[in-house]
Amino acid sequence: MANSTDFLGGLNQASDNSSLVLQAYFWCQQNASIWSILFTAFVALCIYDQISYIIKKGSIVGPKFKIWPIMGPFLESMNPKFEEYKAKWASGPLSCVSVFHKFVVIASTRDLARKTLNSPMFVKPCVVDVAIKILRPTNWVFMDGKDHVDYRRSLNPLFSRKALSVYLPPMAQVQNDYLERCVKQSEGGPTTYMHLFREFMCAISLRTFCGTYITESQVKVISDNYFKITEAMELVNFPIILPFTKPWYGKQMADMTMEIFEKCAQMAKDNMAAGKEVTCTMDAWCKLMVESKQREAEIGVSAAKADKKSYVREFTNKEISETVFTFLFASQDATSSACTWLFQIIADRPEVMHKIREEQLRLRNNDCTVEADLDLIDKMDYTHMVVKEALRYRPPVTMVPYVVKKPYPVTPDYTVPKGSMVIPTLWPALHDPEVYENPDEFIPERWLPGSPANQAQSNWLVFGTGPHVCIGQNYVMMNLISLMGKACMLYDWKHTITEKSEDIRVFATIFPDDDCILQFSKREHPEVL
Ligand code: HEM
């Protein structure tokens, strides 16, 4: 500023014309100082960001400093490549990356992944920022500790064996309809099936969760448009919901779906109050509420509440709709991924298809019209091994992001700082060569009773572990085993192998990069092997 005052003094006798020059100079001086302040602030921020990164990184594997100031490898994470993830997992048991203000630690070994999933004192599940707006802050998935345990206790019976046996017949009906649609879609020759499989799995979930309270046209709208919700929740997305952006479309879809679910919840409540039969998840939930109310009347409120195992409090329609929406959300991408890989893997291995067919016919005494019940599904040992191996070989969920609540001593030498993200990684445990010989080969027989794979329970992380372990895992197995058994018995399908078929595309979960090109036909004599 001293310089500019001297300069102004020298210009006191300047003409009118030259006062314009003076104004321009003064403008530049002022703005230059704004720019220099901004520049200095930016440099200070970059230095702070680099130092903070280096301190947080400590001894673990990761870039020595952030090559791109502040934003880090943001652009790479916009379009994540599976091979890059694999390289990261292989780089060390603990590795790190920092994108904008987020410091992320990746736990890649089986034991570190398990430890993290079992450390609710230090970590809790985390979702992308926009998810809180889409799933709503009141949603149970954002609960932690005792609140979460108590809420989940009410939900566990919805996936009991008794409940699953109720869900099976409507599920079989949707499977039958969509397998016919698979044949229809093939009329013009081989096409991609990934999208149809996503719709298929969505329709199964909606029927299972909402029964016939949800109409055909509502099922169609939701399953046709569900991908908008997945897109809105991509790892890297704009955290503010601006009109016509992916999060905006996702939120519209989510709100519309939850509105439908709220109405379904009321219908389920009415039916259960009227003593009707349980037909779907919402019914099962409302029935538990009715029974708890009845017990309250019989033995008193506090005595009824004391029986924590069976007591279920009154849930509002909004709570039911938000919770059932999380079931759809948790199930949709993962089950679609599993279904797509299963159809591809089985088509590429005719001997596997043949063995499933043989088992299905044998268990039904060659009567293809028999619909499977739970007892029959329990006997499908080979089909079970195929599904289990597909989930190991191509685990739909490869990483589960958690956030650190308080400094988390993940190893004796390294503590993950509070506020960081820590990501237990499931793929390496499921491809551990010490447990699964030739881990990159698809070998259903590795799951024979007593085998090393079967004994290594702690490697089986497909559904996570600990307090947040997947609530729907038995339901998933029931769906996939019954579906693949029936598909092999009644249909033929061929896979058009392309150079991208085995490449993995990351879209929330994992899919074949060519979207799985298949051609279906109906078997004319399904009773013949
Ligand atoms: C192949 C299909 C599926 C896979 C691979 C899968 C996998 C997972 C994984 C890895 C987790 C995180 C566990 C953890 O943090 O330890 C999870 C959580 C969850 N899953 Fe699944 N899942 C599948 C299908 C389903 C289905 C069909 C449903 C619902 C019917 C469901 C409902 C949930 C819920 C509600 C949670 C959160 C539980 C909690 O926070 O307490 N999932 N799942």
Coordinates of C-alpha atoms and ligand atoms in Angstrom, one line a residue:
M1 CA 0.0 0.0 0.0
A2 CA 2.9 2.4 0.7
N3 CA 3.9 2.1 -3.0
S4 CA 0.5 3.0 -4.2
T5 CA 0.3 6.2 -2.0
D6 CA 3.6 7.5 -3.4
F7 CA 2.4 6.9 -6.8
L8 CA -0.9 8.7 -6.2
G9 CA 1.1 11.7 -4.8
G10 CA 3.0 12.0 -8.0
L11 CA -0.1 12.0 -10.1
N12 CA -1.8 15.0 -8.3
Q13 CA -1.3 17.3 -11.4
A14 CA -2.5 14.7 -13.9
S15 CA -5.0 15.8 -16.6
D16 CA -8.7 14.5 -16.7
N17 CA -7.7 12.0 -19.2
S18 CA -5.0 10.7 -17.1
S19 CA -7.4 10.3 -14.2
L20 CA -9.0 7.4 -16.1
V21 CA -5.6 5.7 -16.2
L22 CA -5.3 6.4 -12.5
Q23 CA -8.7 4.8 -11.9
A24 CA -7.7 1.8 -13.9
Y25 CA -4.4 1.5 -12.1
F26 CA -6.2 1.8 -8.7
W27 CA -8.7 -0.9 -9.8
C28 CA -5.8 -3.2 -10.7
Q29 CA -4.0 -2.5 -7.5
Q30 CA -7.1 -3.3 -5.5
N31 CA -7.9 -6.5 -7.4
A32 CA -4.3 -7.6 -7.5
S33 CA -4.4 -7.5 -3.7
I34 CA -7.6 -9.5 -3.6
W35 CA -6.0 -12.0 -5.9
S36 CA -2.8 -12.1 -3.9
I37 CA -4.8 -12.7 -0.7
L38 CA -6.8 -15.5 -2.4
F39 CA -3.6 -17.0 -3.8
T40 CA -1.9 -16.9 -0.4
A41 CA -4.9 -18.5 1.2
F42 CA -5.0 -21.2 -1.4
V43 CA -1.3 -21.9 -0.9
A44 CA -1.8 -22.0 2.8
L45 CA -4.7 -24.4 2.4
C46 CA -2.7 -26.7 0.1
I47 CA 0.2 -26.8 2.6
Y48 CA -2.2 -27.5 5.5
D49 CA -3.9 -30.2 3.4
Q50 CA -0.6 -31.8 2.5
I51 CA 0.7 -31.8 6.1
S52 CA -2.6 -33.1 7.4
Y53 CA -2.5 -35.9 4.8
I54 CA 1.1 -36.8 5.6
I55 CA 0.3 -36.9 9.4
K56 CA -2.9 -39.0 8.9
K57 CA -1.1 -41.4 6.5
G58 CA 1.6 -42.2 9.0
S59 CA 3.3 -45.5 8.2
I60 CA 0.7 -47.0 5.9
V61 CA 0.8 -47.5 2.1
G62 CA -0.3 -44.6 0.0
P63 CA 1.0 -41.7 -2.2
K64 CA 3.7 -39.8 -0.3
F65 CA 1.8 -36.6 -0.8
K66 CA -1.4 -35.5 -2.7
I67 CA -0.3 -35.1 -6.3
W68 CA -3.5 -33.1 -7.1
P69 CA -3.7 -30.5 -4.3
I70 CA -6.9 -30.6 -2.2
M71 CA -9.0 -32.8 -4.6
G72 CA -6.5 -35.7 -4.7
P73 CA -7.4 -38.5 -7.1
F74 CA -11.0 -37.2 -7.5
L75 CA -11.1 -37.5 -11.3
E76 CA -9.9 -41.1 -11.2
S77 CA -12.7 -42.0 -8.7
M78 CA -15.3 -40.6 -11.0
N79 CA -14.9 -43.7 -13.2
P80 CA -13.4 -46.4 -10.9
K81 CA -11.6 -49.2 -12.7
F82 CA -11.8 -52.6 -11.0
E83 CA -8.1 -53.3 -11.8
E84 CA -7.1 -50.1 -10.0
Y85 CA -9.0 -51.3 -6.9
K86 CA -7.3 -54.6 -7.0
A87 CA -3.9 -52.9 -7.3
K88 CA -4.8 -50.8 -4.2
W89 CA -5.8 -53.9 -2.2
A90 CA -2.6 -55.7 -3.2
S91 CA -0.5 -52.7 -2.2
G92 CA -0.6 -53.4 1.5
P93 CA -2.9 -54.6 4.4
L94 CA -3.7 -51.0 5.1
S95 CA -3.5 -48.3 2.4
C96 CA -4.9 -44.8 2.1
V97 CA -6.1 -42.2 -0.3
S98 CA -7.4 -38.7 0.3
V99 CA -10.1 -37.1 -1.9
F100 CA -10.9 -33.5 -1.0
H101 CA -11.4 -33.4 2.8
K102 CA -12.0 -37.2 3.0
F103 CA -9.2 -39.3 4.3
V104 CA -9.9 -43.0 3.4
V105 CA -8.1 -46.0 4.8
I106 CA -8.6 -49.4 3.0
A107 CA -8.4 -52.5 5.1
S108 CA -7.5 -55.3 2.6
T109 CA -6.8 -58.4 4.6
R110 CA -9.4 -60.8 5.9
D111 CA -8.4 -60.1 9.6
L112 CA -8.4 -56.3 9.3
A113 CA -11.7 -56.4 7.4
R114 CA -13.2 -58.6 10.1
K115 CA -11.8 -56.6 12.9
T116 CA -13.2 -53.4 11.4
L117 CA -16.7 -54.9 10.8
N118 CA -16.6 -56.1 14.4
S119 CA -15.6 -52.8 16.0
P120 CA -18.8 -50.9 16.6
M121 CA -17.2 -49.0 19.4
F122 CA -14.9 -47.2 16.9
V123 CA -16.7 -47.4 13.6
K124 CA -20.2 -47.2 12.1
P125 CA -21.5 -47.8 8.6
C126 CA -21.3 -44.8 6.3
V127 CA -22.9 -43.9 3.0
V128 CA -22.2 -41.2 0.5
D129 CA -23.3 -37.8 1.7
V130 CA -26.3 -37.6 -0.6
A131 CA -27.6 -40.9 0.8
I132 CA -28.8 -39.2 4.0
K133 CA -31.0 -37.0 1.9
I134 CA -32.3 -39.8 -0.3
L135 CA -32.9 -42.4 2.4
R136 CA -33.9 -39.6 4.9
P137 CA -32.1 -38.8 8.1
T138 CA -34.8 -40.6 10.1
N139 CA -34.0 -43.9 8.5
W140 CA -32.9 -46.8 10.8
V141 CA -29.8 -47.5 8.7
F142 CA -28.2 -44.4 10.2
M143 CA -28.7 -45.7 13.8
D144 CA -25.8 -46.9 15.8
G145 CA -25.0 -48.9 18.9
K146 CA -27.9 -49.9 21.1
D147 CA -30.6 -48.1 19.1
H148 CA -29.5 -50.1 16.0
V149 CA -29.5 -53.4 17.9
D150 CA -33.0 -52.7 19.3
Y151 CA -34.4 -51.7 16.0
R152 CA -32.8 -54.6 14.2
R153 CA -34.3 -57.0 16.8
S154 CA -37.7 -56.2 15.5
L155 CA -36.6 -56.9 11.9
N156 CA -34.9 -60.2 12.4
P157 CA -38.2 -62.2 12.5
L158 CA -39.0 -60.9 9.0
F159 CA -36.3 -63.1 7.6
S160 CA -36.9 -66.2 9.8
R161 CA -37.5 -69.6 8.2
K162 CA -41.2 -69.2 8.8
A163 CA -41.3 -65.9 7.1
L164 CA -39.2 -67.1 4.1
S165 CA -41.6 -70.0 3.5
V166 CA -44.4 -67.4 3.1
Y167 CA -42.4 -65.3 0.6
L168 CA -41.4 -68.3 -1.5
P169 CA -44.7 -68.8 -3.6
P170 CA -45.1 -65.2 -4.7
M171 CA -41.3 -65.1 -5.4
A172 CA -41.7 -68.3 -7.6
Q173 CA -44.5 -66.6 -9.5
V174 CA -42.3 -63.6 -10.4
Q175 CA -39.5 -65.9 -11.3
N176 CA -41.8 -67.8 -13.7
D177 CA -43.0 -64.5 -15.3
Y178 CA -39.5 -63.1 -15.8
L179 CA -38.0 -66.4 -17.1
E180 CA -40.7 -66.2 -19.8
R181 CA -39.7 -62.6 -20.5
C182 CA -36.1 -63.7 -20.9
V183 CA -37.2 -66.1 -23.7
K184 CA -39.3 -63.3 -25.3
Q185 CA -36.4 -60.9 -25.2
S186 CA -34.3 -63.5 -27.1
E187 CA -36.8 -63.7 -30.0
G188 CA -34.7 -61.4 -32.2
G189 CA -31.4 -63.1 -31.2
P190 CA -28.8 -62.6 -28.5
T191 CA -29.1 -59.4 -26.5
T192 CA -27.8 -57.9 -23.3
Y193 CA -29.6 -59.1 -20.2
M194 CA -28.1 -57.1 -17.3
H195 CA -30.9 -54.5 -17.4
L196 CA -33.6 -57.1 -17.5
F197 CA -32.0 -59.0 -14.6
R198 CA -32.0 -55.7 -12.6
E199 CA -35.7 -55.3 -13.3
F200 CA -36.3 -58.9 -12.5
M201 CA -34.7 -58.7 -9.1
C202 CA -36.5 -55.5 -8.3
A203 CA -39.8 -57.0 -9.1
I204 CA -39.1 -60.0 -6.8
S205 CA -38.2 -57.7 -4.0
L206 CA -41.3 -55.6 -4.4
R207 CA -43.6 -58.6 -4.4
T208 CA -41.9 -60.1 -1.5
F209 CA -41.9 -57.0 0.6
C210 CA -45.3 -55.5 -0.4
G211 CA -47.2 -58.6 -1.6
T212 CA -50.2 -57.7 -3.7
Y213 CA -50.6 -54.3 -2.0
I214 CA -48.4 -52.9 -4.7
T215 CA -49.9 -52.9 -8.2
E216 CA -48.4 -54.3 -11.4
S217 CA -48.0 -50.8 -12.8
Q218 CA -46.2 -49.6 -9.6
V219 CA -43.9 -52.6 -9.7
K220 CA -43.1 -51.7 -13.3
V221 CA -42.4 -48.0 -12.7
I222 CA -40.1 -48.7 -9.8
S223 CA -38.2 -51.6 -11.4
D224 CA -37.8 -49.6 -14.7
N225 CA -36.4 -46.6 -12.9
Y226 CA -34.6 -48.0 -9.9
F227 CA -31.2 -47.4 -11.6
K228 CA -31.7 -43.7 -11.0
I229 CA -31.4 -44.3 -7.2
T230 CA -28.2 -46.3 -7.8
E231 CA -26.8 -43.6 -10.0
A232 CA -27.6 -40.9 -7.3
M233 CA -25.6 -42.9 -4.8
E234 CA -22.5 -43.4 -6.8
L235 CA -19.4 -42.9 -4.7
V236 CA -18.6 -39.6 -6.4
N237 CA -21.6 -37.5 -6.8
F238 CA -22.6 -33.9 -6.1
P239 CA -23.6 -33.8 -2.4
I240 CA -26.2 -31.0 -3.0
I241 CA -29.5 -32.0 -4.7
L242 CA -29.7 -29.6 -7.7
P243 CA -32.6 -30.0 -10.1
F244 CA -32.1 -32.4 -13.0
T245 CA -28.9 -33.9 -11.6
K246 CA -28.5 -37.6 -10.8
P247 CA -29.2 -37.1 -7.1
W248 CA -32.3 -35.1 -7.9
Y249 CA -33.7 -37.9 -10.1
G250 CA -32.7 -40.4 -7.5
K251 CA -34.5 -38.5 -4.7
Q252 CA -37.7 -38.2 -6.8
M253 CA -37.7 -41.9 -7.4
A254 CA -37.0 -42.7 -3.7
D255 CA -39.8 -40.4 -2.5
M256 CA -42.2 -41.8 -4.9
T257 CA -41.3 -45.4 -3.9
M258 CA -41.6 -44.6 -0.2
E259 CA -45.0 -42.9 -0.7
I260 CA -46.2 -46.2 -2.4
F261 CA -44.7 -48.2 0.5
E262 CA -46.5 -46.0 3.1
K263 CA -49.9 -46.9 1.5
C264 CA -49.0 -50.5 1.3
A265 CA -48.0 -50.5 5.0
Q266 CA -51.5 -49.1 5.9
M267 CA -53.2 -51.9 3.8
A268 CA -51.0 -54.5 5.6
K269 CA -52.0 -53.1 9.0
D270 CA -55.7 -53.2 8.1
N271 CA -55.4 -56.8 6.9
M272 CA -53.5 -58.0 9.9
A273 CA -55.9 -56.2 12.3
A274 CA -58.7 -58.1 10.5
G275 CA -56.9 -61.4 11.2
K276 CA -55.9 -62.2 7.6
E277 CA -53.1 -64.4 6.5
V278 CA -49.5 -63.2 6.2
T279 CA -48.5 -62.9 2.6
C280 CA -45.5 -60.6 2.5
T281 CA -42.8 -58.8 4.6
M282 CA -45.1 -55.9 5.5
D283 CA -47.7 -58.3 6.7
A284 CA -45.2 -60.3 8.8
W285 CA -44.1 -57.1 10.5
C286 CA -47.7 -55.8 11.1
K287 CA -48.7 -59.2 12.5
L288 CA -45.9 -59.0 15.0
M289 CA -47.2 -55.7 16.1
V290 CA -50.7 -57.0 16.4
E291 CA -49.5 -60.0 18.5
S292 CA -47.5 -57.7 20.8
K293 CA -50.5 -55.5 21.4
Q294 CA -52.6 -58.6 22.2
R295 CA -50.0 -59.7 24.7
E296 CA -50.0 -56.2 26.2
A297 CA -53.7 -56.6 26.8
E298 CA -53.3 -60.1 28.3
I299 CA -50.3 -59.7 30.6
G300 CA -49.8 -56.0 30.9
V301 CA -47.6 -53.5 29.0
S302 CA -44.4 -53.9 31.0
A303 CA -44.6 -57.7 31.2
A304 CA -45.1 -57.8 27.4
K305 CA -42.2 -55.4 26.8
A306 CA -40.0 -57.5 29.0
D307 CA -40.1 -60.4 26.6
K308 CA -37.6 -58.7 24.3
K309 CA -37.4 -61.5 21.9
S310 CA -40.9 -61.4 20.7
Y311 CA -42.1 -57.9 21.6
V312 CA -42.4 -55.5 18.6
R313 CA -43.5 -51.9 19.3
E314 CA -45.9 -50.0 17.1
F315 CA -44.2 -48.7 14.0
T316 CA -45.7 -45.9 11.9
N317 CA -46.3 -46.3 8.2
K318 CA -43.5 -43.9 7.5
E319 CA -41.1 -46.0 9.6
I320 CA -42.2 -49.1 7.8
S321 CA -41.9 -47.5 4.4
E322 CA -38.4 -46.1 5.1
T323 CA -37.2 -49.4 6.4
V324 CA -38.6 -51.5 3.6
F325 CA -37.0 -49.0 1.2
T326 CA -33.6 -49.9 2.8
F327 CA -34.3 -53.6 2.1
L328 CA -34.9 -52.7 -1.5
F329 CA -31.8 -50.5 -1.6
A330 CA -29.6 -53.1 0.1
S331 CA -30.9 -55.9 -2.0
Q332 CA -31.3 -54.5 -5.5
D333 CA -27.8 -53.9 -6.8
A334 CA -26.2 -56.9 -5.0
T335 CA -28.8 -59.4 -6.0
S336 CA -28.8 -58.1 -9.6
S337 CA -25.1 -58.5 -9.7
A338 CA -25.2 -62.1 -8.4
C339 CA -28.0 -63.0 -10.8
T340 CA -26.2 -61.6 -13.8
W341 CA -22.9 -63.4 -13.0
L342 CA -24.8 -66.7 -12.3
F343 CA -26.5 -66.7 -15.7
Q344 CA -23.2 -65.9 -17.4
I345 CA -21.1 -68.4 -15.4
I346 CA -23.5 -71.3 -15.8
A347 CA -23.9 -70.7 -19.6
D348 CA -20.1 -70.8 -20.0
R349 CA -19.9 -74.1 -18.2
P350 CA -22.4 -76.6 -19.7
E351 CA -21.2 -79.3 -17.3
V352 CA -22.4 -77.2 -14.4
M353 CA -25.8 -76.6 -16.1
H354 CA -26.1 -80.3 -16.7
K355 CA -25.4 -81.2 -13.0
I356 CA -27.9 -78.6 -11.7
R357 CA -30.5 -80.0 -14.1
E358 CA -29.8 -83.5 -13.0
E359 CA -30.2 -82.6 -9.4
Q360 CA -33.4 -80.7 -9.9
L361 CA -35.0 -83.5 -11.9
R362 CA -33.9 -86.1 -9.3
L363 CA -35.3 -84.1 -6.4
R364 CA -38.6 -83.7 -8.1
N365 CA -38.8 -87.3 -9.3
N366 CA -38.7 -85.9 -12.9
D367 CA -41.9 -83.9 -12.3
C368 CA -40.9 -80.4 -13.6
T369 CA -44.2 -78.9 -12.5
V370 CA -43.2 -79.2 -8.8
E371 CA -42.6 -75.8 -7.3
A372 CA -39.8 -75.9 -4.7
D373 CA -40.5 -75.4 -1.0
L374 CA -37.9 -74.7 1.6
D375 CA -37.4 -78.4 2.4
L376 CA -36.7 -79.1 -1.2
I377 CA -34.3 -76.2 -1.5
D378 CA -32.4 -77.5 1.5
K379 CA -31.8 -80.7 -0.5
M380 CA -30.3 -78.9 -3.5
D381 CA -26.7 -79.4 -2.5
Y382 CA -25.1 -79.0 -5.9
T383 CA -27.2 -75.9 -6.9
H384 CA -26.3 -74.4 -3.5
M385 CA -22.6 -75.0 -4.1
V386 CA -22.9 -73.3 -7.5
V387 CA -24.6 -70.2 -6.0
K388 CA -22.1 -70.1 -3.1
E389 CA -19.2 -70.3 -5.4
A390 CA -20.5 -67.6 -7.7
L391 CA -20.9 -65.3 -4.7
R392 CA -17.3 -66.1 -3.7
Y393 CA -15.9 -65.8 -7.3
R394 CA -17.7 -62.6 -8.1
P395 CA -18.7 -61.1 -4.7
P396 CA -21.3 -58.4 -5.4
V397 CA -20.2 -56.2 -2.5
T398 CA -16.5 -55.8 -2.6
M399 CA -16.1 -53.0 -0.1
V400 CA -18.2 -51.8 2.8
P401 CA -17.5 -48.1 3.8
Y402 CA -17.4 -47.3 7.5
V403 CA -16.7 -44.0 9.3
V404 CA -14.4 -43.7 12.3
K405 CA -16.3 -42.4 15.4
K406 CA -13.2 -42.1 17.6
P407 CA -9.5 -42.9 17.0
Y408 CA -9.5 -46.5 15.9
P409 CA -6.3 -48.5 16.7
V410 CA -6.7 -50.9 13.8
T411 CA -3.2 -52.4 14.3
P412 CA -0.7 -51.9 17.1
D413 CA 1.2 -49.5 14.8
Y414 CA -1.5 -47.5 13.2
T415 CA -4.6 -45.7 14.5
V416 CA -7.1 -44.4 12.0
P417 CA -7.9 -40.8 12.8
K418 CA -11.4 -39.8 13.9
G419 CA -13.6 -38.7 11.0
S420 CA -11.8 -40.8 8.4
M421 CA -13.5 -43.4 6.3
V422 CA -12.3 -46.9 6.7
I423 CA -13.2 -49.5 4.1
P424 CA -13.1 -53.2 4.9
T425 CA -12.5 -55.0 1.7
L426 CA -14.2 -58.4 1.1
W427 CA -12.7 -59.5 -2.2
P428 CA -9.2 -60.5 -1.0
A429 CA -10.6 -62.7 1.8
L430 CA -12.8 -64.4 -0.8
H431 CA -9.8 -64.9 -3.2
D432 CA -7.3 -66.0 -0.5
P433 CA -5.2 -68.8 -2.2
E434 CA -4.5 -70.4 1.2
V435 CA -8.1 -71.2 1.6
Y436 CA -9.4 -71.4 -1.9
E437 CA -7.0 -73.2 -4.2
N438 CA -6.9 -71.5 -7.6
P439 CA -9.1 -68.7 -6.3
D440 CA -9.7 -67.2 -9.8
E441 CA -11.3 -70.4 -11.0
F442 CA -15.0 -71.3 -10.6
I443 CA -15.1 -74.6 -8.7
P444 CA -18.4 -75.4 -7.0
E445 CA -17.0 -78.6 -5.6
R446 CA -14.7 -76.6 -3.3
W447 CA -17.8 -76.3 -1.1
L448 CA -18.2 -80.0 -0.4
P449 CA -18.8 -80.8 3.3
G450 CA -15.5 -80.9 5.2
S451 CA -13.5 -79.1 2.5
P452 CA -11.0 -76.3 3.5
A453 CA -13.3 -73.7 2.0
N454 CA -16.2 -74.8 4.1
Q455 CA -14.0 -74.9 7.2
A456 CA -12.6 -71.4 6.7
Q457 CA -15.7 -69.7 8.0
S458 CA -13.9 -66.5 8.8
N459 CA -13.1 -66.0 5.1
W460 CA -16.7 -66.0 4.1
L461 CA -17.3 -62.3 4.1
V462 CA -19.8 -62.1 1.2
F463 CA -22.5 -60.8 3.6
G464 CA -20.2 -59.0 6.0
T465 CA -20.0 -59.9 9.7
G466 CA -20.7 -58.2 13.1
P467 CA -23.7 -56.1 14.1
H468 CA -24.5 -55.0 10.6
V469 CA -24.2 -58.4 8.9
C470 CA -26.6 -58.7 6.0
I471 CA -30.1 -59.3 7.4
G472 CA -31.3 -60.8 4.0
Q473 CA -28.7 -63.5 3.5
N474 CA -30.9 -66.5 3.9
Y475 CA -33.5 -64.8 1.7
V476 CA -30.8 -64.2 -1.0
M477 CA -29.8 -67.9 -1.0
M478 CA -33.4 -69.0 -1.2
N479 CA -34.1 -66.7 -4.2
L480 CA -30.9 -67.6 -6.1
I481 CA -31.0 -71.3 -5.5
S482 CA -34.6 -71.7 -6.4
L483 CA -34.2 -69.4 -9.5
M484 CA -31.1 -71.1 -10.9
G485 CA -32.5 -74.6 -10.3
K486 CA -35.7 -73.8 -12.1
A487 CA -33.9 -71.9 -14.9
C488 CA -31.6 -74.8 -15.6
M489 CA -34.4 -77.3 -15.5
L490 CA -36.9 -75.5 -17.8
Y491 CA -34.7 -73.3 -20.0
D492 CA -31.5 -73.3 -22.1
W493 CA -29.5 -70.2 -22.5
K494 CA -26.2 -69.5 -24.4
H495 CA -23.7 -66.8 -23.7
T496 CA -22.1 -64.7 -26.4
I497 CA -18.5 -64.3 -25.1
T498 CA -16.9 -61.0 -25.9
E499 CA -13.5 -59.7 -24.8
K500 CA -15.3 -57.7 -22.1
S501 CA -17.3 -60.6 -20.6
E502 CA -14.8 -61.3 -17.9
D503 CA -13.9 -57.6 -17.3
I504 CA -15.6 -56.2 -14.2
R505 CA -17.5 -52.9 -14.3
V506 CA -18.2 -51.2 -11.0
F507 CA -21.7 -49.8 -10.8
A508 CA -22.4 -49.8 -7.0
T509 CA -21.7 -53.6 -7.2
I510 CA -19.9 -55.5 -10.0
F511 CA -21.2 -56.5 -13.5
P512 CA -19.7 -58.0 -16.6
D513 CA -18.5 -55.1 -18.7
D514 CA -20.4 -56.2 -21.8
D515 CA -23.7 -56.3 -19.9
C516 CA -24.0 -60.1 -20.3
I517 CA -25.2 -61.1 -23.8
L518 CA -27.4 -64.1 -23.7
Q519 CA -30.0 -66.0 -25.7
F520 CA -32.7 -67.9 -24.0
S521 CA -35.0 -70.7 -25.2
K522 CA -37.5 -73.0 -23.5
R523 CA -36.6 -76.6 -23.2
E524 CA -39.1 -78.7 -25.1
H525 CA -38.7 -81.8 -23.0
P526 CA -37.5 -80.5 -19.6
E527 CA -38.1 -83.9 -18.0
V528 CA -35.4 -85.4 -20.2
L529 CA -31.8 -84.7 -19.1
Ligands
HEM1 C1 -26.4 -61.1 -3.1 C2 -27.1 -60.3 -2.3 C3 -26.6 -59.5 -1.1 C4 -25.3 -59.3 -0.7 C5 -24.0 -59.8 -1.3 C6 -25.4 -58.5 0.5 C7 -24.3 -58.1 1.2 C8 -24.4 -57.2 2.3 C9 -23.2 -56.7 3.0 C10 -21.8 -57.0 2.7 C11 -23.7 -55.9 4.0 C12 -22.9 -55.1 5.0 C13 -22.6 -56.0 6.2 C14 -21.7 -55.3 7.2 O1 -21.6 -54.1 7.3 O2 -21.0 -56.1 7.9 C15 -25.1 -56.0 4.0 C16 -26.0 -55.3 4.8 C17 -27.3 -55.3 4.7 N1 -28.1 -56.0 3.9 FE1 -27.4 -57.2 2.4 N2 -26.7 -58.2 0.8 C18 -27.4 -58.8 -0.2 C19 -28.8 -58.8 -0.3 C20 -29.7 -58.3 0.6 C21 -31.1 -58.4 0.6 C22 -31.9 -59.2 -0.3 C23 -31.6 -57.7 1.7 C24 -33.0 -57.5 2.2 C25 -33.9 -58.3 2.1 C26 -30.4 -57.1 2.4 C27 -30.5 -56.3 3.5 C28 -29.4 -55.7 4.1 C29 -29.5 -54.8 5.2 C30 -30.8 -54.2 5.7 C31 -28.2 -54.5 5.6 C32 -27.8 -53.6 6.7 C33 -27.9 -54.3 8.0 C34 -27.6 -53.5 9.2 O3 -27.1 -52.4 9.1 O4 -28.0 -53.9 10.3 N3 -29.3 -57.5 1.7 N4 -25.5 -56.8 2.9

